[in-house]
mmCIF file of C-alpha atoms in Angstrom:
data_model
loop_
_atom_site.group_PDB
_atom_site.id
_atom_site.type_symbol
_atom_site.label_atom_id
_atom_site.label_comp_id
_atom_site.label_asym_id
_atom_site.label_seq_id
_atom_site.Cartn_x
_atom_site.Cartn_y
_atom_site.Cartn_z
ATOM 1 C CA MET B 539 77.384 43.376 -34.463
ATOM 2 C CA GLY B 540 79.065 39.772 -33.349
ATOM 3 C CA PRO B 541 80.807 36.753 -34.729
ATOM 4 C CA HIS B 542 79.231 34.670 -37.546
ATOM 5 C CA PRO B 543 77.126 31.812 -36.112
ATOM 6 C CA ALA B 544 79.676 29.006 -37.193
ATOM 7 C CA VAL B 545 82.743 31.370 -35.783
ATOM 8 C CA ALA B 546 80.206 31.491 -32.280
ATOM 9 C CA ALA B 547 79.830 28.017 -31.840
ATOM 10 C CA ILE B 548 83.107 27.316 -32.316
ATOM 11 C CA ARG B 549 84.665 30.099 -30.258
ATOM 12 C CA LEU B 550 82.104 28.254 -27.820
ATOM 13 C CA ALA B 551 83.232 24.742 -27.970
ATOM 14 C CA VAL B 552 86.557 26.006 -27.393
ATOM 15 C CA ARG B 553 86.061 27.848 -24.870
ATOM 16 C CA ARG B 554 83.713 25.316 -22.872
ATOM 17 C CA VAL B 555 86.869 23.205 -22.714
ATOM 18 C CA LEU B 556 89.502 25.498 -21.967
ATOM 19 C CA HIS B 557 87.118 25.523 -18.824
ATOM 20 C CA ASP B 558 87.365 22.886 -17.660
ATOM 21 C CA VAL B 559 91.388 22.387 -19.265
ATOM 22 C CA ILE B 560 91.946 25.765 -16.377
ATOM 23 C CA ALA B 561 90.070 23.855 -13.469
ATOM 24 C CA ASP B 562 91.784 20.470 -14.485
ATOM 25 C CA PHE B 563 95.086 22.068 -14.142
ATOM 26 C CA ALA B 564 93.812 24.054 -10.400
ATOM 27 C CA ASP B 565 93.043 21.300 -9.483
ATOM 28 C CA GLN B 566 96.217 19.407 -9.925
ATOM 29 C CA THR B 567 98.303 22.899 -8.983
ATOM 30 C CA GLU B 568 96.889 22.735 -5.760
ATOM 31 C CA ARG B 569 97.290 18.422 -4.592
ATOM 32 C CA THR B 570 101.022 18.868 -5.398
ATOM 33 C CA THR B 571 101.413 22.281 -3.354
ATOM 34 C CA HIS B 572 99.194 19.627 -0.666
ATOM 35 C CA ALA B 573 101.580 16.747 -2.001
ATOM 36 C CA GLU B 574 104.820 18.636 -1.451
ATOM 37 C CA ARG B 575 104.148 20.681 1.814
ATOM 38 C CA THR B 576 102.693 17.244 3.502
ATOM 39 C CA THR B 577 106.987 15.729 2.436
ATOM 40 C CA HIS B 578 108.381 19.171 4.289
ATOM 41 C CA ALA B 579 106.825 20.059 6.543
ATOM 42 C CA GLY B 580 108.590 20.126 9.875
ATOM 43 C CA ARG B 581 112.120 19.843 7.615
ATOM 44 C CA ALA B 582 115.020 22.401 9.109
ATOM 45 C CA PRO B 583 115.283 24.008 5.338
ATOM 46 C CA HIS B 584 118.179 22.767 2.666
ATOM 47 C CA PRO B 585 121.101 25.864 4.065
ATOM 48 C CA GLU B 586 120.696 26.307 0.394
ATOM 49 C CA LEU B 587 117.308 28.190 0.335
ATOM 50 C CA ALA B 588 118.240 29.967 3.767
ATOM 51 C CA GLY B 589 117.157 33.560 3.535
ATOM 52 C CA THR B 590 115.204 32.156 0.632
ATOM 53 C CA GLY B 591 112.382 31.375 2.348
ATOM 54 C CA GLY B 592 112.258 28.349 2.004
ATOM 55 C CA ARG B 593 112.211 28.187 -1.649
ATOM 56 C CA ARG B 594 115.709 27.868 -4.122
ATOM 57 C CA ALA B 595 116.468 31.065 -5.398
ATOM 58 C CA THR B 596 117.928 29.810 -8.608
ATOM 59 C CA LEU B 597 114.591 27.792 -9.697
ATOM 60 C CA PRO B 598 111.904 28.809 -12.030
ATOM 61 C CA GLU B 599 108.289 29.834 -10.898
ATOM 62 C CA ARG B 600 106.129 26.594 -11.234
ATOM 63 C CA PRO B 601 104.260 28.394 -14.584
ATOM 64 C CA ASN B 602 100.659 29.122 -13.220
ATOM 65 C CA THR B 603 98.984 28.851 -16.330
ATOM 66 C CA PRO B 604 98.483 25.079 -18.302
ATOM 67 C CA LEU B 605 99.715 25.558 -22.068
ATOM 68 C CA VAL B 606 96.500 23.449 -23.973
ATOM 69 C CA LEU B 607 98.284 22.756 -27.165
ATOM 70 C CA VAL B 608 96.185 22.184 -31.187
ATOM 71 C CA ALA B 609 97.037 19.866 -33.259
ATOM 72 C CA CYS B 610 96.182 21.004 -37.122
ATOM 73 C CA SER B 611 96.432 18.857 -40.449
ATOM 74 C CA GLY B 612 96.195 22.414 -42.175
ATOM 75 C CA GLY B 613 91.852 20.934 -42.616
ATOM 76 C CA ALA B 614 89.266 22.995 -42.275
ATOM 77 C CA ASP B 615 87.745 21.071 -38.886
ATOM 78 C CA SER B 616 91.562 21.600 -37.195
ATOM 79 C CA MET B 617 91.971 25.111 -38.630
ATOM 80 C CA ALA B 618 88.760 26.265 -37.546
ATOM 81 C CA LEU B 619 89.649 24.700 -33.350
ATOM 82 C CA ALA B 620 93.395 26.626 -33.861
ATOM 83 C CA SER B 621 91.843 30.192 -35.078
ATOM 84 C CA ALA B 622 89.567 29.360 -32.246
ATOM 85 C CA LEU B 623 92.070 27.847 -29.651
ATOM 86 C CA ALA B 624 94.314 31.313 -30.144
ATOM 87 C CA PHE B 625 90.911 33.715 -29.552
ATOM 88 C CA GLU B 626 89.941 32.155 -26.749
ATOM 89 C CA ALA B 627 93.184 32.258 -25.400
ATOM 90 C CA ARG B 628 93.309 35.724 -25.242
ATOM 91 C CA LYS B 629 91.661 36.102 -22.919
ATOM 92 C CA LEU B 630 91.571 33.527 -20.199
ATOM 93 C CA ALA B 631 94.219 32.068 -18.158
ATOM 94 C CA VAL B 632 95.842 29.151 -20.017
ATOM 95 C CA ARG B 633 98.760 29.260 -23.025
ATOM 96 C CA ALA B 634 98.448 28.103 -26.671
ATOM 97 C CA GLY B 635 100.171 26.333 -29.101
ATOM 98 C CA GLY B 636 99.505 24.329 -31.981
ATOM 99 C CA ILE B 637 101.768 20.578 -33.206
ATOM 100 C CA THR B 638 101.484 19.698 -37.106
ATOM 101 C CA VAL B 639 102.178 15.681 -38.285
ATOM 102 C CA ASP B 640 104.138 15.592 -41.419
ATOM 103 C CA HIS B 641 103.281 11.201 -41.791
ATOM 104 C CA GLY B 642 105.469 11.448 -45.104
ATOM 105 C CA LEU B 643 103.173 9.939 -46.998
ATOM 106 C CA GLN B 644 102.205 12.263 -50.145
ATOM 107 C CA ASP B 645 104.933 14.549 -52.259
ATOM 108 C CA GLY B 646 105.378 17.663 -50.367
ATOM 109 C CA SER B 647 104.195 16.518 -46.812
ATOM 110 C CA GLY B 648 107.303 17.822 -45.425
ATOM 111 C CA ALA B 649 106.360 21.758 -47.158
ATOM 112 C CA ARG B 650 102.267 21.168 -46.152
ATOM 113 C CA ALA B 651 103.685 20.869 -42.476
ATOM 114 C CA ALA B 652 106.023 24.223 -42.560
ATOM 115 C CA GLU B 653 103.368 25.668 -44.026
ATOM 116 C CA VAL B 654 100.434 24.616 -40.950
ATOM 117 C CA ALA B 655 102.751 25.582 -38.362
ATOM 118 C CA ASP B 656 103.709 29.164 -40.297
ATOM 119 C CA ARG B 657 99.675 29.680 -40.199
ATOM 120 C CA LEU B 658 100.143 28.549 -36.822
ATOM 121 C CA THR B 659 103.048 30.762 -35.499
ATOM 122 C CA ALA B 660 100.777 33.683 -37.346
ATOM 123 C CA MET B 661 97.604 33.270 -34.980
ATOM 124 C CA ASP B 662 99.700 34.073 -32.239
ATOM 125 C CA LEU B 663 100.893 29.931 -31.254
ATOM 126 C CA ASP B 664 103.368 28.551 -28.912
ATOM 127 C CA PRO B 665 105.398 26.972 -28.812
ATOM 128 C CA VAL B 666 104.652 25.808 -32.769
ATOM 129 C CA GLU B 667 106.259 22.319 -33.515
ATOM 130 C CA ALA B 668 105.830 20.275 -37.435
ATOM 131 C CA VAL B 669 107.040 17.140 -36.489
ATOM 132 C CA ALA B 670 108.047 13.932 -38.589
ATOM 133 C CA VAL B 671 107.327 10.710 -38.301
ATOM 134 C CA ARG B 672 107.280 7.289 -40.044
ATOM 135 C CA VAL B 673 104.345 5.271 -40.767
ATOM 136 C CA GLY B 674 104.116 1.135 -39.904
ATOM 137 C CA HIS B 675 102.322 -1.182 -40.995
ATOM 138 C CA ASP B 676 100.390 -3.223 -38.530
ATOM 139 C CA GLY B 677 96.829 -2.712 -38.622
ATOM 140 C CA GLY B 678 96.647 -1.473 -41.934
ATOM 141 C CA PRO B 679 97.361 2.306 -43.665
ATOM 142 C CA GLU B 680 94.860 4.434 -41.290
ATOM 143 C CA ALA B 681 95.856 2.639 -38.377
ATOM 144 C CA ALA B 682 99.573 3.265 -38.839
ATOM 145 C CA ALA B 683 99.331 5.602 -39.175
ATOM 146 C CA ARG B 684 96.966 7.390 -36.730
ATOM 147 C CA ASP B 685 99.149 5.686 -33.789
ATOM 148 C CA ALA B 686 101.926 7.270 -35.159
ATOM 149 C CA ARG B 687 100.393 10.487 -35.711
ATOM 150 C CA TYR B 688 99.499 9.738 -31.451
ATOM 151 C CA ALA B 689 102.312 8.748 -30.689
ATOM 152 C CA ALA B 690 104.276 12.277 -31.849
ATOM 153 C CA LEU B 691 101.316 14.515 -29.905
ATOM 154 C CA ASP B 692 101.709 12.644 -26.792
ATOM 155 C CA ALA B 693 105.719 13.391 -27.322
ATOM 156 C CA ALA B 694 104.802 16.163 -27.751
ATOM 157 C CA ALA B 695 102.342 17.586 -24.840
ATOM 158 C CA GLU B 696 105.263 16.031 -22.916
ATOM 159 C CA ARG B 697 107.921 17.924 -24.069
ATOM 160 C CA HIS B 698 105.643 21.434 -23.610
ATOM 161 C CA GLY B 699 104.573 19.887 -20.668
ATOM 162 C CA ALA B 700 100.663 20.347 -22.050
ATOM 163 C CA ALA B 701 97.824 20.194 -19.445
ATOM 164 C CA ALA B 702 95.793 19.635 -23.024
ATOM 165 C CA VAL B 703 95.776 18.644 -26.665
ATOM 166 C CA LEU B 704 93.045 19.675 -28.493
ATOM 167 C CA LEU B 705 91.748 17.198 -31.214
ATOM 168 C CA GLY B 706 89.077 18.902 -33.857
ATOM 169 C CA HIS B 707 86.877 15.772 -34.122
ATOM 170 C CA THR B 708 83.934 16.557 -35.395
ATOM 171 C CA ARG B 709 80.089 15.192 -34.872
ATOM 172 C CA ASP B 710 79.942 13.749 -38.873
ATOM 173 C CA ASP B 711 84.186 11.986 -37.619
ATOM 174 C CA GLN B 712 81.461 10.739 -34.315
ATOM 175 C CA ALA B 713 79.096 9.014 -36.609
ATOM 176 C CA GLU B 714 81.491 6.847 -39.509
ATOM 177 C CA THR B 715 83.408 5.964 -35.914
ATOM 178 C CA VAL B 716 79.886 4.152 -35.286
ATOM 179 C CA LEU B 717 79.030 2.671 -37.968
ATOM 180 C CA LEU B 718 83.073 1.174 -38.556
ATOM 181 C CA GLY B 719 82.831 -0.386 -35.000
ATOM 182 C CA LEU B 720 78.880 -1.641 -35.877
ATOM 183 C CA ALA B 721 80.340 -3.086 -39.554
ATOM 184 C CA ARG B 722 83.822 -5.422 -37.180
ATOM 185 C CA GLY B 723 80.707 -6.370 -35.417
ATOM 186 C CA SER B 724 82.550 -4.611 -32.357
ATOM 187 C CA GLY B 725 81.013 -4.914 -28.265
ATOM 188 C CA ILE B 726 79.334 -1.586 -26.854
ATOM 189 C CA ARG B 727 83.062 0.065 -26.064
ATOM 190 C CA SER B 728 83.379 0.124 -29.711
ATOM 191 C CA LEU B 729 79.605 2.042 -30.552
ATOM 192 C CA SER B 730 80.605 4.789 -28.329
ATOM 193 C CA GLY B 731 83.033 6.285 -30.889
ATOM 194 C CA MET B 732 85.486 9.112 -29.667
ATOM 195 C CA ALA B 733 85.423 10.013 -26.025
ATOM 196 C CA ALA B 734 84.844 14.675 -25.548
ATOM 197 C CA ALA B 735 87.880 13.227 -23.508
ATOM 198 C CA SER B 736 90.597 10.262 -23.952
ATOM 199 C CA GLY B 737 94.190 9.692 -22.758
ATOM 200 C CA PRO B 738 96.768 10.242 -19.879
ATOM 201 C CA ALA B 739 94.306 12.015 -17.697
ATOM 202 C CA GLY B 740 92.491 12.628 -19.560
ATOM 203 C CA ARG B 741 95.240 15.185 -22.349
ATOM 204 C CA TYR B 742 93.126 14.583 -25.428
ATOM 205 C CA ARG B 743 90.121 17.330 -25.800
ATOM 206 C CA ARG B 744 87.503 17.457 -27.898
ATOM 207 C CA PRO B 745 85.732 20.260 -28.246
ATOM 208 C CA PHE B 746 83.238 19.632 -31.831
ATOM 209 C CA LEU B 747 82.100 16.885 -31.248
ATOM 210 C CA GLN B 748 78.734 18.054 -31.043
ATOM 211 C CA LEU B 749 79.476 20.243 -33.934
ATOM 212 C CA ASP B 750 78.704 19.048 -37.825
ATOM 213 C CA ARG B 751 81.573 19.128 -40.293
ATOM 214 C CA GLN B 752 79.840 22.190 -41.939
ATOM 215 C CA THR B 753 80.454 25.017 -39.358
ATOM 216 C CA ALA B 754 83.968 24.193 -38.751
ATOM 217 C CA ARG B 755 84.099 24.679 -42.350
ATOM 218 C CA LYS B 756 81.600 27.700 -42.883
ATOM 219 C CA ALA B 757 83.771 29.458 -39.379
ATOM 220 C CA CYS B 758 86.737 28.481 -41.818
ATOM 221 C CA LEU B 759 85.479 30.355 -45.341
ATOM 222 C CA VAL B 760 84.201 34.118 -42.895
ATOM 223 C CA GLN B 761 87.303 34.052 -41.551
ATOM 224 C CA SER B 762 89.433 33.441 -45.239
ATOM 225 C CA LEU B 763 91.260 30.423 -43.379
ATOM 226 C CA PRO B 764 93.289 28.937 -45.835
ATOM 227 C CA VAL B 765 92.297 25.286 -45.900
ATOM 228 C CA TRP B 766 93.761 22.208 -47.156
ATOM 229 C CA ASP B 767 92.209 19.459 -48.404
ATOM 230 C CA ASP B 768 93.881 16.288 -47.488
ATOM 231 C CA PRO B 769 93.599 13.961 -50.909
ATOM 232 C CA HIS B 770 93.583 11.122 -48.772
ATOM 233 C CA ASN B 771 89.749 11.776 -47.494
ATOM 234 C CA ILE B 772 88.350 10.881 -50.632
ATOM 235 C CA ASP B 773 90.674 8.134 -52.177
ATOM 236 C CA PRO B 774 88.376 4.704 -52.013
ATOM 237 C CA ALA B 775 91.304 2.925 -51.180
ATOM 238 C CA TYR B 776 90.960 3.554 -47.448
ATOM 239 C CA THR B 777 88.151 2.947 -45.415
ATOM 240 C CA ARG B 778 86.747 5.993 -44.176
ATOM 241 C CA SER B 779 86.541 7.770 -47.469
ATOM 242 C CA ARG B 780 84.806 5.054 -48.898
ATOM 243 C CA LEU B 781 82.129 5.160 -45.656
ATOM 244 C CA ARG B 782 81.570 9.485 -45.918
ATOM 245 C CA HIS B 783 81.637 10.011 -49.745
ATOM 246 C CA GLU B 784 79.169 6.483 -49.860
ATOM 247 C CA GLY B 785 78.202 4.804 -46.677
ATOM 248 C CA LEU B 786 76.553 7.711 -44.882
ATOM 249 C CA PRO B 787 74.858 9.459 -47.747
ATOM 250 C CA ALA B 788 73.373 5.613 -49.321
ATOM 251 C CA LEU B 789 71.867 5.755 -45.753
ATOM 252 C CA GLU B 790 71.003 9.823 -45.635
ATOM 253 C CA LYS B 791 68.413 8.650 -48.795
ATOM 254 C CA ALA B 792 67.568 5.241 -47.634
ATOM 255 C CA LEU B 793 66.654 7.137 -43.846
ATOM 256 C CA GLY B 794 66.004 10.848 -44.531
ATOM 257 C CA LYS B 795 68.410 13.797 -42.934
ATOM 258 C CA GLY B 796 69.222 13.373 -39.402
ATOM 259 C CA VAL B 797 71.554 10.072 -39.733
ATOM 260 C CA VAL B 798 74.552 11.227 -38.343
ATOM 261 C CA GLU B 799 73.144 13.501 -35.423
ATOM 262 C CA ALA B 800 71.231 9.199 -34.647
ATOM 263 C CA LEU B 801 74.754 8.244 -34.952
ATOM 264 C CA ALA B 802 76.501 10.544 -32.850
ATOM 265 C CA ARG B 803 73.694 9.903 -29.728
ATOM 266 C CA THR B 804 73.751 6.564 -30.328
ATOM 267 C CA ALA B 805 77.240 6.758 -29.374
ATOM 268 C CA GLN B 806 77.365 8.931 -26.073
ATOM 269 C CA LEU B 807 74.398 6.636 -25.196
ATOM 270 C CA SER B 808 76.701 3.771 -25.534
ATOM 271 C CA ARG B 809 79.196 5.249 -23.981
ATOM 272 C CA ASP B 810 77.401 5.639 -20.712
ATOM 273 C CA ASP B 811 75.736 2.053 -21.075
ATOM 274 C CA ALA B 812 79.939 0.975 -21.187
ATOM 275 C CA ASP B 813 81.361 3.580 -18.557
ATOM 276 C CA ALA B 814 78.577 1.880 -16.197
ATOM 277 C CA LEU B 815 79.317 -1.794 -17.005
ATOM 278 C CA ASP B 816 83.218 -1.288 -16.796
ATOM 279 C CA THR B 817 82.535 -0.328 -13.580
ATOM 280 C CA TRP B 818 80.772 -2.928 -12.516
ATOM 281 C CA ALA B 819 83.393 -5.318 -14.125
ATOM 282 C CA ALA B 820 86.055 -3.508 -12.042
ATOM 283 C CA GLU B 821 83.948 -4.389 -8.566
ATOM 284 C CA ALA B 822 82.604 -8.043 -9.686
ATOM 285 C CA ASP B 823 86.684 -8.290 -9.977
ATOM 286 C CA ARG B 824 87.802 -8.539 -6.197
ATOM 287 C CA ASP B 825 84.661 -11.034 -5.950
ATOM 288 C CA VAL B 826 85.289 -13.645 -8.407
ATOM 289 C CA ARG B 827 89.122 -14.418 -6.896
ATOM 290 C CA ASP B 828 90.624 -16.623 -4.379
ATOM 291 C CA ASP B 829 92.206 -15.371 -1.842
ATOM 292 C CA ALA B 830 94.868 -16.427 -3.599
ATOM 293 C CA GLY B 831 94.135 -14.293 -6.590
ATOM 294 C CA ARG B 832 92.423 -16.514 -9.126
ATOM 295 C CA LEU B 833 89.480 -16.634 -10.578
ATOM 296 C CA GLU B 834 86.810 -19.099 -9.505
ATOM 297 C CA CYS B 835 84.925 -19.548 -12.212
ATOM 298 C CA ALA B 836 81.798 -20.651 -10.700
ATOM 299 C CA LYS B 837 81.769 -17.637 -9.399
ATOM 300 C CA LEU B 838 82.575 -16.105 -13.099
ATOM 301 C CA TYR B 839 79.614 -17.499 -14.976
ATOM 302 C CA ALA B 840 77.033 -16.431 -12.550
ATOM 303 C CA LEU B 841 77.997 -13.113 -13.508
ATOM 304 C CA PRO B 842 75.962 -11.502 -16.050
ATOM 305 C CA SER B 843 77.749 -12.182 -19.533
ATOM 306 C CA ALA B 844 78.099 -7.611 -20.027
ATOM 307 C CA VAL B 845 80.073 -8.539 -16.939
ATOM 308 C CA ARG B 846 81.559 -11.454 -16.826
ATOM 309 C CA ARG B 847 83.479 -10.793 -20.152
ATOM 310 C CA ARG B 848 84.868 -7.757 -19.490
ATOM 311 C CA VAL B 849 86.301 -8.839 -16.502
ATOM 312 C CA LEU B 850 88.316 -11.285 -18.479
ATOM 313 C CA ARG B 851 88.826 -8.668 -20.345
ATOM 314 C CA ARG B 852 90.785 -6.837 -18.096
ATOM 315 C CA ALA B 853 92.620 -10.233 -17.001
ATOM 316 C CA ALA B 854 93.812 -11.390 -20.352
ATOM 317 C CA ILE B 855 95.435 -7.290 -20.172
ATOM 318 C CA GLU B 856 96.709 -7.819 -17.189
ATOM 319 C CA ALA B 857 98.257 -11.033 -18.191
ATOM 320 C CA GLY B 858 100.020 -9.434 -20.995
ATOM 321 C CA SER B 859 97.602 -9.375 -23.146
ATOM 322 C CA PRO B 860 97.889 -6.349 -25.946
ATOM 323 C CA ALA B 861 94.536 -4.437 -26.202
ATOM 324 C CA GLY B 862 94.399 -4.153 -29.589
ATOM 325 C CA SER B 863 94.936 -6.865 -30.860
ATOM 326 C CA LEU B 864 92.388 -8.276 -28.157
ATOM 327 C CA PHE B 865 89.276 -8.907 -30.266
ATOM 328 C CA ALA B 866 85.977 -9.819 -29.017
ATOM 329 C CA ARG B 867 86.348 -13.503 -30.499
ATOM 330 C CA HIS B 868 88.973 -13.524 -28.214
ATOM 331 C CA ILE B 869 87.072 -12.979 -25.596
ATOM 332 C CA GLU B 870 83.923 -15.887 -26.350
ATOM 333 C CA GLN B 871 86.750 -18.649 -26.476
ATOM 334 C CA VAL B 872 88.134 -17.627 -23.330
ATOM 335 C CA ASP B 873 84.217 -17.743 -21.813
ATOM 336 C CA ARG B 874 83.678 -21.448 -23.004
ATOM 337 C CA LEU B 875 85.811 -22.033 -20.705
ATOM 338 C CA ILE B 876 83.455 -21.246 -17.927
ATOM 339 C CA THR B 877 80.327 -21.264 -20.301
ATOM 340 C CA GLY B 878 81.211 -24.131 -22.068
ATOM 341 C CA TRP B 879 83.293 -26.319 -20.018
ATOM 342 C CA ARG B 880 84.252 -29.720 -22.085
ATOM 343 C CA GLY B 881 87.636 -30.116 -20.910
ATOM 344 C CA GLN B 882 88.557 -27.470 -23.758
ATOM 345 C CA GLN B 883 92.879 -27.136 -24.329
ATOM 346 C CA ALA B 884 93.917 -24.597 -23.024
ATOM 347 C CA ILE B 885 93.101 -20.977 -25.600
ATOM 348 C CA ASN B 886 95.932 -18.728 -26.893
ATOM 349 C CA LEU B 887 96.090 -15.089 -26.542
ATOM 350 C CA PRO B 888 98.087 -12.062 -28.604
ATOM 351 C CA GLY B 889 100.640 -11.420 -27.127
ATOM 352 C CA ARG B 890 102.369 -14.672 -26.475
ATOM 353 C CA VAL B 891 99.386 -15.071 -23.038
ATOM 354 C CA GLU B 892 97.219 -18.268 -22.532
ATOM 355 C CA ALA B 893 94.413 -19.018 -21.040
ATOM 356 C CA LEU B 894 93.447 -22.483 -19.579
ATOM 357 C CA ARG B 895 90.611 -24.137 -16.936
ATOM 358 C CA GLN B 896 92.616 -25.900 -13.865
ATOM 359 C CA GLY B 897 90.736 -27.022 -10.793
ATOM 360 C CA GLY B 898 87.715 -24.854 -10.711
ATOM 361 C CA ARG B 899 89.551 -21.927 -11.411
ATOM 362 C CA LEU B 900 90.440 -19.720 -14.483
ATOM 363 C CA VAL B 901 93.890 -19.161 -14.898
ATOM 364 C CA ILE B 902 95.231 -16.768 -17.456
ATOM 365 C CA ARG B 903 98.865 -15.841 -17.687
ATOM 366 C CA GLN B 904 102.142 -15.327 -20.435
ATOM 367 C CA SER B 905 103.280 -19.605 -21.622
#
């Protein structure tokens, strides 16, 4: 008799991602090996390598299997993810470890993080770390906690040489992210939600974006996995919590079941469109500059607005404006220097960047 359907579903989702990670790791290893061969071709062996076949005998061998870490809070989603990773890693050419982050925002958080680390170790994950972080205030409590968490995960991945970090975001999380983007009046990129792979070199992987939250919780229940329910997830002081427990249920009551699935589908369609527009903008960026690399207003004006605004956003970020602080209203102001020129003064952007029009050129620079 096979595993429970919920357990089978989470394992299959993780298995697919691990196959992708293994393939990407093999490609990277091959490129690195080829580069090393090219670099050393024709060189005489180093004296320390003589008699070793060209290899320094005292150096360790390159690991031939990728390390995959799971980010685990102890909640149902991430515990289900950790259990599936531990199970699948034993059958594949991959090493599996775990990281839990202590945000220090609740009494006893350090003890809970240590407990989660013990559970991960009991699953035979290695390495396992509990990392404490200091949460700032920029962007509000939810954004600050997220920034601190990702910084810790990035550092852990670098420290251990991990090929990937698995995150337990589900289809429900995706639906919430789309609604939050919609409420902010954000563009199509925000409505595209979370990517299945993101971060440097696709470091972060989200196997559960096609699975609902209840599947992950059921998988924990049937495997007798202890789960910690973060009280912040039901605290109405947090926007996402209110959306989860009030907003989405109200939408389902008004519109019927299937809202979560429809929002997740919208995210994927929006992502496809946003990717295409970003590619178009990257190509257009080269065509709207003069020989000195300056943006030409007439050529910018001829672009479709969705493409033009992407070119402007790219230029502002390259000039030093932080992407996270650069909002649609900023780009709209810069865009009016192209489409509604009436001799306006320079536009001030985040990061001490200014945009101004000079002699038919759009100049975006540090002020």
